[in-house]
PDB file of C-alpha atoms and ligand atoms in Angstrom:
ATOM      1  CA  UNK I   9      -0.130   0.094   0.181  1.00  0.00           C
ATOM      2  CA  UNK I  10       2.808   2.311   0.747  1.00  0.00           C
ATOM      3  CA  UNK I  11       6.114   3.265  -1.405  1.00  0.00           C
ATOM      4  CA  UNK I  12       8.372   6.006  -0.700  1.00  0.00           C
ATOM      5  CA  UNK I  13       9.836   8.345  -3.230  1.00  0.00           C
ATOM      6  CA  UNK I  14      13.011   9.755  -2.808  1.00  0.00           C
ATOM      7  CA  UNK I  15      13.179  12.817  -4.425  1.00  0.00           C
ATOM      8  CA  UNK I  16      10.647  14.192  -6.460  1.00  0.00           C
ATOM      9  CA  UNK I  17      10.053  18.008  -7.596  1.00  0.00           C
ATOM     10  CA  UNK I  18       6.721  18.067  -7.968  1.00  0.00           C
ATOM     11  CA  UNK I  19       3.924  15.261  -6.534  1.00  0.00           C
ATOM     12  CA  UNK I  20       1.832  16.083  -9.585  1.00  0.00           C
ATOM     13  CA  UNK I  21       3.062  13.902 -11.621  1.00  0.00           C
ATOM     14  CA  UNK I  22       3.042  10.868  -9.135  1.00  0.00           C
ATOM     15  CA  UNK I  23      -0.765  11.814  -8.581  1.00  0.00           C
ATOM     16  CA  UNK I  24      -1.701  11.044 -12.223  1.00  0.00           C
ATOM     17  CA  UNK I  25      -0.471   8.052 -12.174  1.00  0.00           C
ATOM     18  CA  UNK I  26      -3.214   4.949 -11.812  1.00  0.00           C
ATOM     19  CA  UNK I  27      -3.296   3.345  -8.481  1.00  0.00           C
ATOM     20  CA  UNK I  28      -1.635   6.215  -6.559  1.00  0.00           C
ATOM     21  CA  UNK I  29      -4.385   7.146  -3.695  1.00  0.00           C
ATOM     22  CA  UNK I  30      -2.534  10.146  -2.404  1.00  0.00           C
ATOM     23  CA  UNK I  31       0.946  11.533  -1.577  1.00  0.00           C
ATOM     24  CA  UNK I  32       2.070  12.704   1.640  1.00  0.00           C
ATOM     25  CA  UNK I  33       4.621  15.416   1.689  1.00  0.00           C
ATOM     26  CA  UNK I  34       7.475  15.907   4.452  1.00  0.00           C
ATOM     27  CA  UNK I  35       7.912  19.799   4.016  1.00  0.00           C
ATOM     28  CA  UNK I  36       7.854  22.618   6.170  1.00  0.00           C
ATOM     29  CA  UNK I  37       4.067  24.172   4.929  1.00  0.00           C
ATOM     30  CA  UNK I  38       0.907  22.291   6.618  1.00  0.00           C
ATOM     31  CA  UNK I  39      -1.999  23.838   4.704  1.00  0.00           C
ATOM     32  CA  UNK I  40      -4.425  22.693   1.976  1.00  0.00           C
ATOM     33  CA  UNK I  41      -2.917  23.035  -1.949  1.00  0.00           C
ATOM     34  CA  UNK I  42      -4.992  23.560  -4.798  1.00  0.00           C
ATOM     35  CA  UNK I  43      -3.105  19.796  -5.663  1.00  0.00           C
ATOM     36  CA  UNK I  44      -5.708  17.582  -4.968  1.00  0.00           C
ATOM     37  CA  UNK I  45      -4.201  14.133  -3.061  1.00  0.00           C
ATOM     38  CA  UNK I  46      -1.046  16.386  -2.162  1.00  0.00           C
ATOM     39  CA  UNK I  47      -1.267  16.044   1.948  1.00  0.00           C
ATOM     40  CA  UNK I  48       1.745  18.549   3.078  1.00  0.00           C
ATOM     41  CA  UNK I  49       2.022  17.634   7.080  1.00  0.00           C
ATOM     42  CA  UNK I  50       4.726  20.468   8.298  1.00  0.00           C
ATOM     43  CA  UNK I  51       7.168  17.751   9.207  1.00  0.00           C
ATOM     44  CA  UNK I  52      10.723  17.664   8.408  1.00  0.00           C
ATOM     45  CA  UNK I  53      12.679  14.858   7.160  1.00  0.00           C
ATOM     46  CA  UNK I  54      15.714  14.431   8.625  1.00  0.00           C
ATOM     47  CA  UNK I  55      16.889  11.260   6.586  1.00  0.00           C
ATOM     48  CA  UNK I  56      14.685   9.335   3.932  1.00  0.00           C
ATOM     49  CA  UNK I  57      12.251  10.297   1.401  1.00  0.00           C
ATOM     50  CA  UNK I  58      10.629  13.702   0.814  1.00  0.00           C
ATOM     51  CA  UNK I  59       7.480  12.437  -0.211  1.00  0.00           C
ATOM     52  CA  UNK I  60       5.524   8.819   0.739  1.00  0.00           C
ATOM     53  CA  UNK I  61       3.213   7.543  -1.903  1.00  0.00           C
ATOM     54  CA  UNK I  62      -0.446   5.895  -0.926  1.00  0.00           C
ATOM     55  CA  UNK I  63      -0.860   3.423  -3.928  1.00  0.00           C
ATOM     56  CA  UNK I  64      -3.812   1.314  -3.983  1.00  0.00           C
ATOM     57  CA  UNK I  65      -5.402  -0.607  -7.085  1.00  0.00           C
ATOM     58  CA  UNK I  66      -4.599  -0.181 -10.651  1.00  0.00           C
ATOM     59  CA  UNK I  67      -7.410   2.127 -11.195  1.00  0.00           C
ATOM     60  CA  UNK I  68      -7.237   6.277 -11.076  1.00  0.00           C
ATOM     61  CA  UNK I  69      -7.806   8.237  -8.662  1.00  0.00           C
ATOM     62  CA  UNK I  70     -11.199  10.126  -7.917  1.00  0.00           C
ATOM     63  CA  UNK I  71     -10.522  12.994  -6.146  1.00  0.00           C
ATOM     64  CA  UNK I  72     -12.691  16.217  -4.541  1.00  0.00           C
ATOM     65  CA  UNK I  73     -13.827  18.577  -2.293  1.00  0.00           C
ATOM     66  CA  UNK I  74     -16.443  18.762   0.283  1.00  0.00           C
ATOM     67  CA  UNK I  75     -17.003  20.694   3.714  1.00  0.00           C
ATOM     68  CA  UNK I  76     -13.431  21.803   3.783  1.00  0.00           C
ATOM     69  CA  UNK I  77     -12.061  18.443   2.978  1.00  0.00           C
ATOM     70  CA  UNK I  78     -10.309  16.874   0.303  1.00  0.00           C
ATOM     71  CA  UNK I  79     -11.219  13.444  -0.647  1.00  0.00           C
ATOM     72  CA  UNK I  80      -9.095  10.721  -2.383  1.00  0.00           C
ATOM     73  CA  UNK I  81     -10.912   7.414  -4.095  1.00  0.00           C
ATOM     74  CA  UNK I  82      -9.259   3.994  -5.508  1.00  0.00           C
ATOM     75  CA  UNK I  83     -11.984   1.298  -5.353  1.00  0.00           C
ATOM     76  CA  UNK I  84     -12.927   0.741  -1.961  1.00  0.00           C
ATOM     77  CA  UNK I  85     -10.430   2.681  -0.091  1.00  0.00           C
ATOM     78  CA  UNK I  86     -10.816   6.790   0.933  1.00  0.00           C
ATOM     79  CA  UNK I  87      -8.032   9.101   2.163  1.00  0.00           C
ATOM     80  CA  UNK I  88      -9.690  12.015   3.198  1.00  0.00           C
ATOM     81  CA  UNK I  89      -7.793  15.352   4.664  1.00  0.00           C
ATOM     82  CA  UNK I  90      -8.410  18.306   6.128  1.00  0.00           C
ATOM     83  CA  UNK I  91      -6.509  21.244   7.454  1.00  0.00           C
ATOM     84  CA  UNK I  92      -6.952  23.835  10.903  1.00  0.00           C
ATOM     85  CA  UNK I  93      -5.598  27.118   9.661  1.00  0.00           C
ATOM     86  CA  UNK I  94      -3.114  28.815  11.876  1.00  0.00           C
ATOM     87  CA  UNK I  95      -5.739  30.985  13.942  1.00  0.00           C
ATOM     88  CA  UNK I  96      -7.678  28.591  14.699  1.00  0.00           C
ATOM     89  CA  UNK I  97      -5.103  26.543  16.056  1.00  0.00           C
ATOM     90  CA  UNK I  98      -5.430  28.812  19.274  1.00  0.00           C
ATOM     91  CA  UNK I  99      -8.393  27.052  20.365  1.00  0.00           C
ATOM     92  CA  UNK I 100      -6.797  23.305  19.484  1.00  0.00           C
ATOM     93  CA  UNK I 101      -9.994  21.251  21.203  1.00  0.00           C
ATOM     94  CA  UNK I 102     -12.822  22.993  19.064  1.00  0.00           C
ATOM     95  CA  UNK I 103     -10.572  23.005  16.178  1.00  0.00           C
ATOM     96  CA  UNK I 104     -10.062  19.522  16.431  1.00  0.00           C
ATOM     97  CA  UNK I 105     -13.572  18.373  17.171  1.00  0.00           C
ATOM     98  CA  UNK I 106     -15.028  20.679  14.376  1.00  0.00           C
ATOM     99  CA  UNK I 107     -12.252  19.015  12.007  1.00  0.00           C
ATOM    100  CA  UNK I 108     -13.315  15.261  13.101  1.00  0.00           C
ATOM    101  CA  UNK I 109     -16.809  16.424  12.801  1.00  0.00           C
ATOM    102  CA  UNK I 110     -16.295  17.422   8.950  1.00  0.00           C
ATOM    103  CA  UNK I 111     -14.169  14.589   8.277  1.00  0.00           C
ATOM    104  CA  UNK I 112     -17.188  11.914   9.174  1.00  0.00           C
ATOM    105  CA  UNK I 113     -19.585  14.338   7.296  1.00  0.00           C
ATOM    106  CA  UNK I 114     -17.612  13.551   4.092  1.00  0.00           C
ATOM    107  CA  UNK I 115     -16.716   9.929   5.214  1.00  0.00           C
ATOM    108  CA  UNK I 116     -20.586   9.257   5.430  1.00  0.00           C
ATOM    109  CA  UNK I 117     -21.240  11.471   2.322  1.00  0.00           C
ATOM    110  CA  UNK I 118     -19.264   9.348   0.542  1.00  0.00           C
ATOM    111  CA  UNK I 119     -20.384   5.595   1.609  1.00  0.00           C
ATOM    112  CA  UNK I 120     -16.886   5.014   3.958  1.00  0.00           C
ATOM    113  CA  UNK I 121     -17.930   3.830   7.219  1.00  0.00           C
ATOM    114  CA  UNK I 122     -14.917   2.273   8.073  1.00  0.00           C
ATOM    115  CA  UNK I 123     -11.725   4.157   9.483  1.00  0.00           C
ATOM    116  CA  UNK I 124      -8.623   2.563   9.823  1.00  0.00           C
ATOM    117  CA  UNK I 125      -5.596   4.728  10.314  1.00  0.00           C
ATOM    118  CA  UNK I 126      -5.913   8.476  11.061  1.00  0.00           C
ATOM    119  CA  UNK I 127      -2.926  10.941  11.420  1.00  0.00           C
ATOM    120  CA  UNK I 128      -2.501  13.981  13.303  1.00  0.00           C
ATOM    121  CA  UNK I 129      -0.084  16.466  12.658  1.00  0.00           C
ATOM    122  CA  UNK I 130      -0.253  19.784  14.803  1.00  0.00           C
ATOM    123  CA  UNK I 131       1.824  23.001  15.707  1.00  0.00           C
ATOM    124  CA  UNK I 132       3.219  23.495  19.640  1.00  0.00           C
ATOM    125  CA  UNK I 133       2.130  20.077  21.060  1.00  0.00           C
ATOM    126  CA  UNK I 134       3.624  20.559  24.329  1.00  0.00           C
ATOM    127  CA  UNK I 135       2.563  24.146  25.201  1.00  0.00           C
ATOM    128  CA  UNK I 136       1.070  24.807  28.052  1.00  0.00           C
ATOM    129  CA  UNK I 137       0.673  23.982  31.462  1.00  0.00           C
ATOM    130  CA  UNK I 138      -1.345  20.626  32.843  1.00  0.00           C
ATOM    131  CA  UNK I 139      -4.565  20.216  31.141  1.00  0.00           C
ATOM    132  CA  UNK I 140      -4.071  23.142  29.113  1.00  0.00           C
ATOM    133  CA  UNK I 141      -1.259  21.485  26.803  1.00  0.00           C
ATOM    134  CA  UNK I 142      -1.863  21.586  23.280  1.00  0.00           C
ATOM    135  CA  UNK I 143      -1.883  17.750  23.486  1.00  0.00           C
ATOM    136  CA  UNK I 144      -4.390  17.250  26.012  1.00  0.00           C
ATOM    137  CA  UNK I 145      -7.031  19.572  24.845  1.00  0.00           C
ATOM    138  CA  UNK I 146      -6.819  18.296  21.341  1.00  0.00           C
ATOM    139  CA  UNK I 147      -7.437  14.942  23.270  1.00  0.00           C
ATOM    140  CA  UNK I 148     -10.625  16.462  24.705  1.00  0.00           C
ATOM    141  CA  UNK I 149     -11.918  17.831  21.333  1.00  0.00           C
ATOM    142  CA  UNK I 150     -11.070  14.674  19.357  1.00  0.00           C
ATOM    143  CA  UNK I 151     -13.183  12.920  22.265  1.00  0.00           C
ATOM    144  CA  UNK I 152     -15.805  15.233  21.867  1.00  0.00           C
ATOM    145  CA  UNK I 153     -16.164  14.776  18.406  1.00  0.00           C
ATOM    146  CA  UNK I 154     -16.229  10.489  19.001  1.00  0.00           C
ATOM    147  CA  UNK I 155     -18.895  11.331  21.544  1.00  0.00           C
ATOM    148  CA  UNK I 156     -21.045  12.949  19.045  1.00  0.00           C
ATOM    149  CA  UNK I 157     -20.482  10.274  16.651  1.00  0.00           C
ATOM    150  CA  UNK I 158     -21.291   7.699  19.158  1.00  0.00           C
ATOM    151  CA  UNK I 159     -17.825   5.875  18.272  1.00  0.00           C
ATOM    152  CA  UNK I 160     -16.943   3.754  21.177  1.00  0.00           C
ATOM    153  CA  UNK I 161     -13.502   2.937  22.184  1.00  0.00           C
ATOM    154  CA  UNK I 162     -13.585  -0.755  20.959  1.00  0.00           C
ATOM    155  CA  UNK I 163     -14.363   1.157  17.307  1.00  0.00           C
ATOM    156  CA  UNK I 164     -11.186   3.630  17.699  1.00  0.00           C
ATOM    157  CA  UNK I 165      -8.773   3.237  15.058  1.00  0.00           C
ATOM    158  CA  UNK I 166      -4.888   3.395  14.851  1.00  0.00           C
ATOM    159  CA  UNK I 167      -3.547   6.910  14.814  1.00  0.00           C
ATOM    160  CA  UNK I 168      -0.461   8.781  15.523  1.00  0.00           C
ATOM    161  CA  UNK I 169      -0.365  12.429  17.195  1.00  0.00           C
ATOM    162  CA  UNK I 170       2.353  14.765  16.557  1.00  0.00           C
ATOM    163  CA  UNK I 171       3.997  17.851  17.064  1.00  0.00           C
ATOM    164  CA  UNK I 172       5.568  19.676  13.858  1.00  0.00           C
ATOM    165  CA  UNK I 173       7.307  23.052  14.088  1.00  0.00           C
ATOM    166  CA  UNK I 174       5.004  24.659  10.976  1.00  0.00           C
ATOM    167  CA  UNK I 175       1.705  26.927  11.434  1.00  0.00           C
ATOM    168  CA  UNK I 176      -1.431  25.291  10.815  1.00  0.00           C
ATOM    169  CA  UNK I 177      -2.741  21.473  11.914  1.00  0.00           C
ATOM    170  CA  UNK I 178      -3.700  18.667   9.443  1.00  0.00           C
ATOM    171  CA  UNK I 179      -5.734  15.565  10.151  1.00  0.00           C
ATOM    172  CA  UNK I 180      -5.849  12.723   7.519  1.00  0.00           C
ATOM    173  CA  UNK I 181      -7.204   9.230   7.619  1.00  0.00           C
ATOM    174  CA  UNK I 182      -7.709   6.156   5.494  1.00  0.00           C
ATOM    175  CA  UNK I 183     -11.176   4.247   5.362  1.00  0.00           C
ATOM    176  CA  UNK I 184     -13.019   1.593   3.671  1.00  0.00           C
ATOM    177  CA  UNK I 185     -16.587   0.001   3.838  1.00  0.00           C
ATOM    178  CA  UNK I 186     -15.685  -2.939   5.602  1.00  0.00           C
ATOM    179  CA  UNK I 187     -14.734  -3.335   9.325  1.00  0.00           C
ATOM    180  CA  UNK I 188     -11.452  -4.445  10.244  1.00  0.00           C
ATOM    181  CA  UNK I 189     -10.040  -5.366  13.427  1.00  0.00           C
ATOM    182  CA  UNK I 190      -8.244  -3.095  16.177  1.00  0.00           C
ATOM    183  CA  UNK I 191      -5.432  -4.611  18.587  1.00  0.00           C
ATOM    184  CA  UNK I 192      -4.199  -3.889  21.690  1.00  0.00           C
ATOM    185  CA  UNK I 193      -0.984  -4.376  23.215  1.00  0.00           C
ATOM    186  CA  UNK I 194      -0.311  -6.599  26.164  1.00  0.00           C
ATOM    187  CA  UNK I 195       2.453  -4.299  27.782  1.00  0.00           C
ATOM    188  CA  UNK I 196       0.762  -1.333  27.418  1.00  0.00           C
ATOM    189  CA  UNK I 197      -2.478   0.093  29.095  1.00  0.00           C
ATOM    190  CA  UNK I 198      -4.981   0.782  26.659  1.00  0.00           C
ATOM    191  CA  UNK I 199      -4.404   4.516  25.263  1.00  0.00           C
ATOM    192  CA  UNK I 200      -8.241   5.458  26.128  1.00  0.00           C
ATOM    193  CA  UNK I 201      -8.005   3.651  29.673  1.00  0.00           C
ATOM    194  CA  UNK I 202      -5.038   5.996  30.547  1.00  0.00           C
ATOM    195  CA  UNK I 203      -5.828   7.294  34.304  1.00  0.00           C
ATOM    196  CA  UNK I 204      -6.926  10.791  34.706  1.00  0.00           C
ATOM    197  CA  UNK I 205      -3.081  12.184  35.480  1.00  0.00           C
ATOM    198  CA  UNK I 206      -2.623  12.344  31.169  1.00  0.00           C
ATOM    199  CA  UNK I 207      -5.283  14.570  30.638  1.00  0.00           C
ATOM    200  CA  UNK I 208      -9.404  15.126  30.972  1.00  0.00           C
ATOM    201  CA  UNK I 209     -10.025  12.966  28.316  1.00  0.00           C
ATOM    202  CA  UNK I 210      -7.755   9.714  27.489  1.00  0.00           C
ATOM    203  CA  UNK I 211      -6.183   9.547  23.770  1.00  0.00           C
ATOM    204  CA  UNK I 212      -8.550   7.912  21.601  1.00  0.00           C
ATOM    205  CA  UNK I 213      -6.821   5.557  19.350  1.00  0.00           C
ATOM    206  CA  UNK I 214      -6.208   1.771  19.168  1.00  0.00           C
ATOM    207  CA  UNK I 215      -2.825   0.212  19.296  1.00  0.00           C
ATOM    208  CA  UNK I 216      -3.105  -1.155  15.556  1.00  0.00           C
ATOM    209  CA  UNK I 217      -5.863  -1.701  12.893  1.00  0.00           C
ATOM    210  CA  UNK I 218      -5.793  -4.681  10.600  1.00  0.00           C
ATOM    211  CA  UNK I 219      -8.051  -4.502   7.480  1.00  0.00           C
ATOM    212  CA  UNK I 220      -7.730  -6.984   4.562  1.00  0.00           C
ATOM    213  CA  UNK I 221      -7.263  -4.999   1.246  1.00  0.00           C
ATOM    214  CA  UNK I 222      -7.312  -6.220  -2.384  1.00  0.00           C
ATOM    215  CA  UNK I 223      -7.031  -9.815  -0.897  1.00  0.00           C
ATOM    216  CA  UNK I 224      -4.041  -8.929   1.423  1.00  0.00           C
ATOM    217  CA  UNK I 225      -3.883  -8.398   5.294  1.00  0.00           C
ATOM    218  CA  UNK I 226      -2.675  -5.169   5.768  1.00  0.00           C
ATOM    219  CA  UNK I 227      -1.530  -4.095   9.711  1.00  0.00           C
ATOM    220  CA  UNK I 228      -1.481  -0.613  10.569  1.00  0.00           C
ATOM    221  CA  UNK I 229       0.873   0.107  13.811  1.00  0.00           C
ATOM    222  CA  UNK I 230       0.041   3.179  15.508  1.00  0.00           C
ATOM    223  CA  UNK I 231       2.552   5.665  17.112  1.00  0.00           C
ATOM    224  CA  UNK I 232       4.290   3.905  19.373  1.00  0.00           C
ATOM    225  CA  UNK I 233       6.772   5.033  22.263  1.00  0.00           C
ATOM    226  CA  UNK I 234       8.672   4.285  25.383  1.00  0.00           C
ATOM    227  CA  UNK I 235       5.789   3.495  27.680  1.00  0.00           C
ATOM    228  CA  UNK I 236       4.941   0.285  29.505  1.00  0.00           C
ATOM    229  CA  UNK I 237       1.690   0.367  31.294  1.00  0.00           C
ATOM    230  CA  UNK I 238       1.096   3.784  31.461  1.00  0.00           C
ATOM    231  CA  UNK I 239       4.174   5.189  32.353  1.00  0.00           C
ATOM    232  CA  UNK I 240       6.888   6.569  30.201  1.00  0.00           C
ATOM    233  CA  UNK I 241       9.767   4.603  30.934  1.00  0.00           C
ATOM    234  CA  UNK I 242      13.904   5.875  30.582  1.00  0.00           C
ATOM    235  CA  UNK I 243      13.062   9.531  30.228  1.00  0.00           C
ATOM    236  CA  UNK I 244      16.005  11.439  28.796  1.00  0.00           C
ATOM    237  CA  UNK I 245      17.670   8.039  27.601  1.00  0.00           C
ATOM    238  CA  UNK I 246      17.446   7.772  23.395  1.00  0.00           C
ATOM    239  CA  UNK I 247      18.933   4.309  23.146  1.00  0.00           C
ATOM    240  CA  UNK I 248      16.372   2.545  26.269  1.00  0.00           C
ATOM    241  CA  UNK I 249      13.430   4.450  24.928  1.00  0.00           C
ATOM    242  CA  UNK I 250      14.362   2.980  20.836  1.00  0.00           C
ATOM    243  CA  UNK I 251      14.799  -0.431  22.445  1.00  0.00           C
ATOM    244  CA  UNK I 252      11.471  -0.322  24.198  1.00  0.00           C
ATOM    245  CA  UNK I 253       9.495   1.437  21.375  1.00  0.00           C
ATOM    246  CA  UNK I 254      11.012  -1.340  19.197  1.00  0.00           C
ATOM    247  CA  UNK I 255      10.316  -4.377  21.843  1.00  0.00           C
ATOM    248  CA  UNK I 256       6.540  -2.635  22.134  1.00  0.00           C
ATOM    249  CA  UNK I 257       6.210  -2.833  18.678  1.00  0.00           C
ATOM    250  CA  UNK I 258       7.432  -6.415  18.579  1.00  0.00           C
ATOM    251  CA  UNK I 259       4.994  -7.365  20.898  1.00  0.00           C
ATOM    252  CA  UNK I 260       2.385  -5.557  19.308  1.00  0.00           C
ATOM    253  CA  UNK I 261       2.984  -7.390  15.801  1.00  0.00           C
ATOM    254  CA  UNK I 262       3.521 -10.801  17.346  1.00  0.00           C
ATOM    255  CA  UNK I 263      -0.501 -10.592  18.928  1.00  0.00           C
ATOM    256  CA  UNK I 264      -1.794  -9.885  15.709  1.00  0.00           C
ATOM    257  CA  UNK I 265      -0.033 -12.107  12.938  1.00  0.00           C
ATOM    258  CA  UNK I 266       2.599 -14.929  13.148  1.00  0.00           C
ATOM    259  CA  UNK I 267       4.470 -13.617  10.056  1.00  0.00           C
ATOM    260  CA  UNK I 268       4.464 -10.605   8.503  1.00  0.00           C
ATOM    261  CA  UNK I 269       6.428  -8.875   5.664  1.00  0.00           C
ATOM    262  CA  UNK I 270       9.282  -6.503   6.640  1.00  0.00           C
ATOM    263  CA  UNK I 271       8.104  -3.266   7.847  1.00  0.00           C
ATOM    264  CA  UNK I 272       6.773  -0.500   5.238  1.00  0.00           C
ATOM    265  CA  UNK I 273       6.343   3.072   5.376  1.00  0.00           C
ATOM    266  CA  UNK I 274       8.209   3.470   8.829  1.00  0.00           C
ATOM    267  CA  UNK I 275       8.196   6.910  10.693  1.00  0.00           C
ATOM    268  CA  UNK I 276      10.572   7.671  13.263  1.00  0.00           C
ATOM    269  CA  UNK I 277       9.418  10.750  14.769  1.00  0.00           C
ATOM    270  CA  UNK I 278      12.508  12.344  16.901  1.00  0.00           C
ATOM    271  CA  UNK I 279      12.328  14.993  19.303  1.00  0.00           C
ATOM    272  CA  UNK I 280      16.172  16.020  18.792  1.00  0.00           C
ATOM    273  CA  UNK I 281      17.867  16.041  15.390  1.00  0.00           C
ATOM    274  CA  UNK I 282      21.349  14.731  17.088  1.00  0.00           C
ATOM    275  CA  UNK I 283      19.535  11.732  17.953  1.00  0.00           C
ATOM    276  CA  UNK I 284      19.563  10.675  14.439  1.00  0.00           C
ATOM    277  CA  UNK I 285      22.329   8.316  14.652  1.00  0.00           C
ATOM    278  CA  UNK I 286      21.280   6.503  17.163  1.00  0.00           C
ATOM    279  CA  UNK I 287      17.407   6.048  15.481  1.00  0.00           C
ATOM    280  CA  UNK I 288      19.254   4.999  12.438  1.00  0.00           C
ATOM    281  CA  UNK I 289      21.625   2.047  14.283  1.00  0.00           C
ATOM    282  CA  UNK I 290      18.715   0.802  16.237  1.00  0.00           C
ATOM    283  CA  UNK I 291      16.520   0.735  13.245  1.00  0.00           C
ATOM    284  CA  UNK I 292      19.227  -0.759  10.963  1.00  0.00           C
ATOM    285  CA  UNK I 293      19.600  -3.541  13.959  1.00  0.00           C
ATOM    286  CA  UNK I 294      16.291  -4.314  14.321  1.00  0.00           C
ATOM    287  CA  UNK I 295      14.468  -3.824  11.357  1.00  0.00           C
ATOM    288  CA  UNK I 296      17.229  -4.073   8.612  1.00  0.00           C
ATOM    289  CA  UNK I 297      14.917  -4.634   5.525  1.00  0.00           C
ATOM    290  CA  UNK I 298      12.552  -1.889   6.842  1.00  0.00           C
ATOM    291  CA  UNK I 299      11.812   1.461   4.374  1.00  0.00           C
ATOM    292  CA  UNK I 300      12.360   4.238   7.218  1.00  0.00           C
ATOM    293  CA  UNK I 301      11.639   7.781   6.949  1.00  0.00           C
ATOM    294  CA  UNK I 302      13.280   9.895   9.832  1.00  0.00           C
ATOM    295  CA  UNK I 303      10.992  12.940  10.923  1.00  0.00           C
ATOM    296  CA  UNK I 304      11.785  15.964  13.447  1.00  0.00           C
ATOM    297  CA  UNK I 305       8.616  16.168  15.925  1.00  0.00           C
ATOM    298  CA  UNK I 306       7.456  16.916  19.154  1.00  0.00           C
ATOM    299  CA  UNK I 307       5.911  13.796  20.862  1.00  0.00           C
ATOM    300  CA  UNK I 308       2.855  14.523  22.789  1.00  0.00           C
ATOM    301  CA  UNK I 309       4.350  13.690  26.187  1.00  0.00           C
ATOM    302  CA  UNK I 310       7.577  16.475  26.988  1.00  0.00           C
ATOM    303  CA  UNK I 311       9.490  13.016  28.453  1.00  0.00           C
ATOM    304  CA  UNK I 312       9.557  11.347  25.305  1.00  0.00           C
ATOM    305  CA  UNK I 313      12.103  11.077  22.677  1.00  0.00           C
ATOM    306  CA  UNK I 314      11.293   8.991  20.099  1.00  0.00           C
ATOM    307  CA  UNK I 315       8.045   7.415  18.271  1.00  0.00           C
ATOM    308  CA  UNK I 316       7.783   4.629  15.942  1.00  0.00           C
ATOM    309  CA  UNK I 317       4.587   4.054  13.667  1.00  0.00           C
ATOM    310  CA  UNK I 318       4.987   1.525  10.421  1.00  0.00           C
ATOM    311  CA  UNK I 319       2.283  -0.795   8.185  1.00  0.00           C
ATOM    312  CA  UNK I 320       3.197  -4.435   7.323  1.00  0.00           C
ATOM    313  CA  UNK I 321       1.339  -7.336   5.491  1.00  0.00           C
ATOM    314  CA  UNK I 322       0.646 -10.031   7.524  1.00  0.00           C
ATOM    315  CA  UNK I 323       1.713 -13.371   5.932  1.00  0.00           C
ATOM    316  CA  UNK I 324       0.242 -17.072   6.149  1.00  0.00           C
ATOM    317  CA  UNK I 325       2.649 -19.174   7.584  1.00  0.00           C
TER     318      UNK I 325
HETATM  319  C1  3EB U 423       1.176   7.045  23.939  1.00  0.00           C
HETATM  320  O1  3EB U 423       1.658   5.450  23.302  1.00  0.00           O
HETATM  321  C2  3EB U 423       2.076   7.842  22.948  1.00  0.00           C
HETATM  322  O2  3EB U 423      -3.131  10.729  20.645  1.00  0.00           O
HETATM  323  O3  3EB U 423      -3.492   9.492  18.508  1.00  0.00           O
HETATM  324  C3  3EB U 423       0.666   7.291  20.086  1.00  0.00           C
HETATM  325  C4  3EB U 423      -0.136   7.244  18.995  1.00  0.00           C
HETATM  326  C5  3EB U 423       0.544   8.519  20.959  1.00  0.00           C
HETATM  327  C6  3EB U 423      -1.277   8.395  18.730  1.00  0.00           C
HETATM  328  C7  3EB U 423      -3.177   9.806  19.727  1.00  0.00           C
HETATM  329  C8  3EB U 423      -0.497   9.167  20.879  1.00  0.00           C
HETATM  330  C9  3EB U 423      -1.497   9.222  19.962  1.00  0.00           C
HETATM  331  O4  3EB U 423       0.167   7.130  24.437  1.00  0.00           O
HETATM  332  C10 3EB U 423       0.992   8.733  22.283  1.00  0.00           C
END
């Protein structure tokens, strides 16, 4: 489903190819463009490709805009995006709630009820004290929308939520028409059951979602960090946090599929650029065949230095 592109001057040519659902652009701006299917996310790549191509099937994509969202469809898969302008990010809770509500309105209008992966990128994610921290207010807004949509915790899809150093926020997602399965990690408390100390609303996401798409079982692993139970491990220690994060992904995957393909579309989010070499080394050892993009990003807990997400295919043993 995912392919990485090393260098390209313009995603327009890619988007015209059959089977190209969308192109995620790792570039400093985070705002809608008139090139439907191009998703600039405001994150800077430290190493790895500047674009990630989301491919599906063989048909040309259909694209359009509705309710301030951009949609892209190939067969039974929809990629949907919406941006929150800079000024509205001053009230990230209410802006997030409105953004989720318009995304789900478009899902309904296009006939796609089953969301299986969501990405959330926003500015200043760790700004604000206590319950006013931007990430916690984002969680409040997302949960309000899910409450209004009557979405239960067992229906929450896999997700990532990171901070960038750009202006504006983006939420984009993948959806289909048939239900998938959501998975939790035995080493981690479900995020939607985190205790009150992490904020007024628990984070609404599953650790992974799996789906049969085009006859193959795809596994989407949420952003994963050095959290055991609900507690951050080894604050300040990048090597330990990398080790625990990678082990969390291994344990999660073992529970989803006995055998799986090498990891695809891996994003390693690093709070500090100077941790790049340590992260590259850890990934080369643990997942030598994975396609990895290293991105500069703020993780949603101030004491986390790294977060890793990936996708892969389940294989019959
Ligand atoms: C964690 O495990 C780390 O709020 O959507 C990872 C993936 C994290 C998704 C989200 C948050 C989210 O709690 C943070």
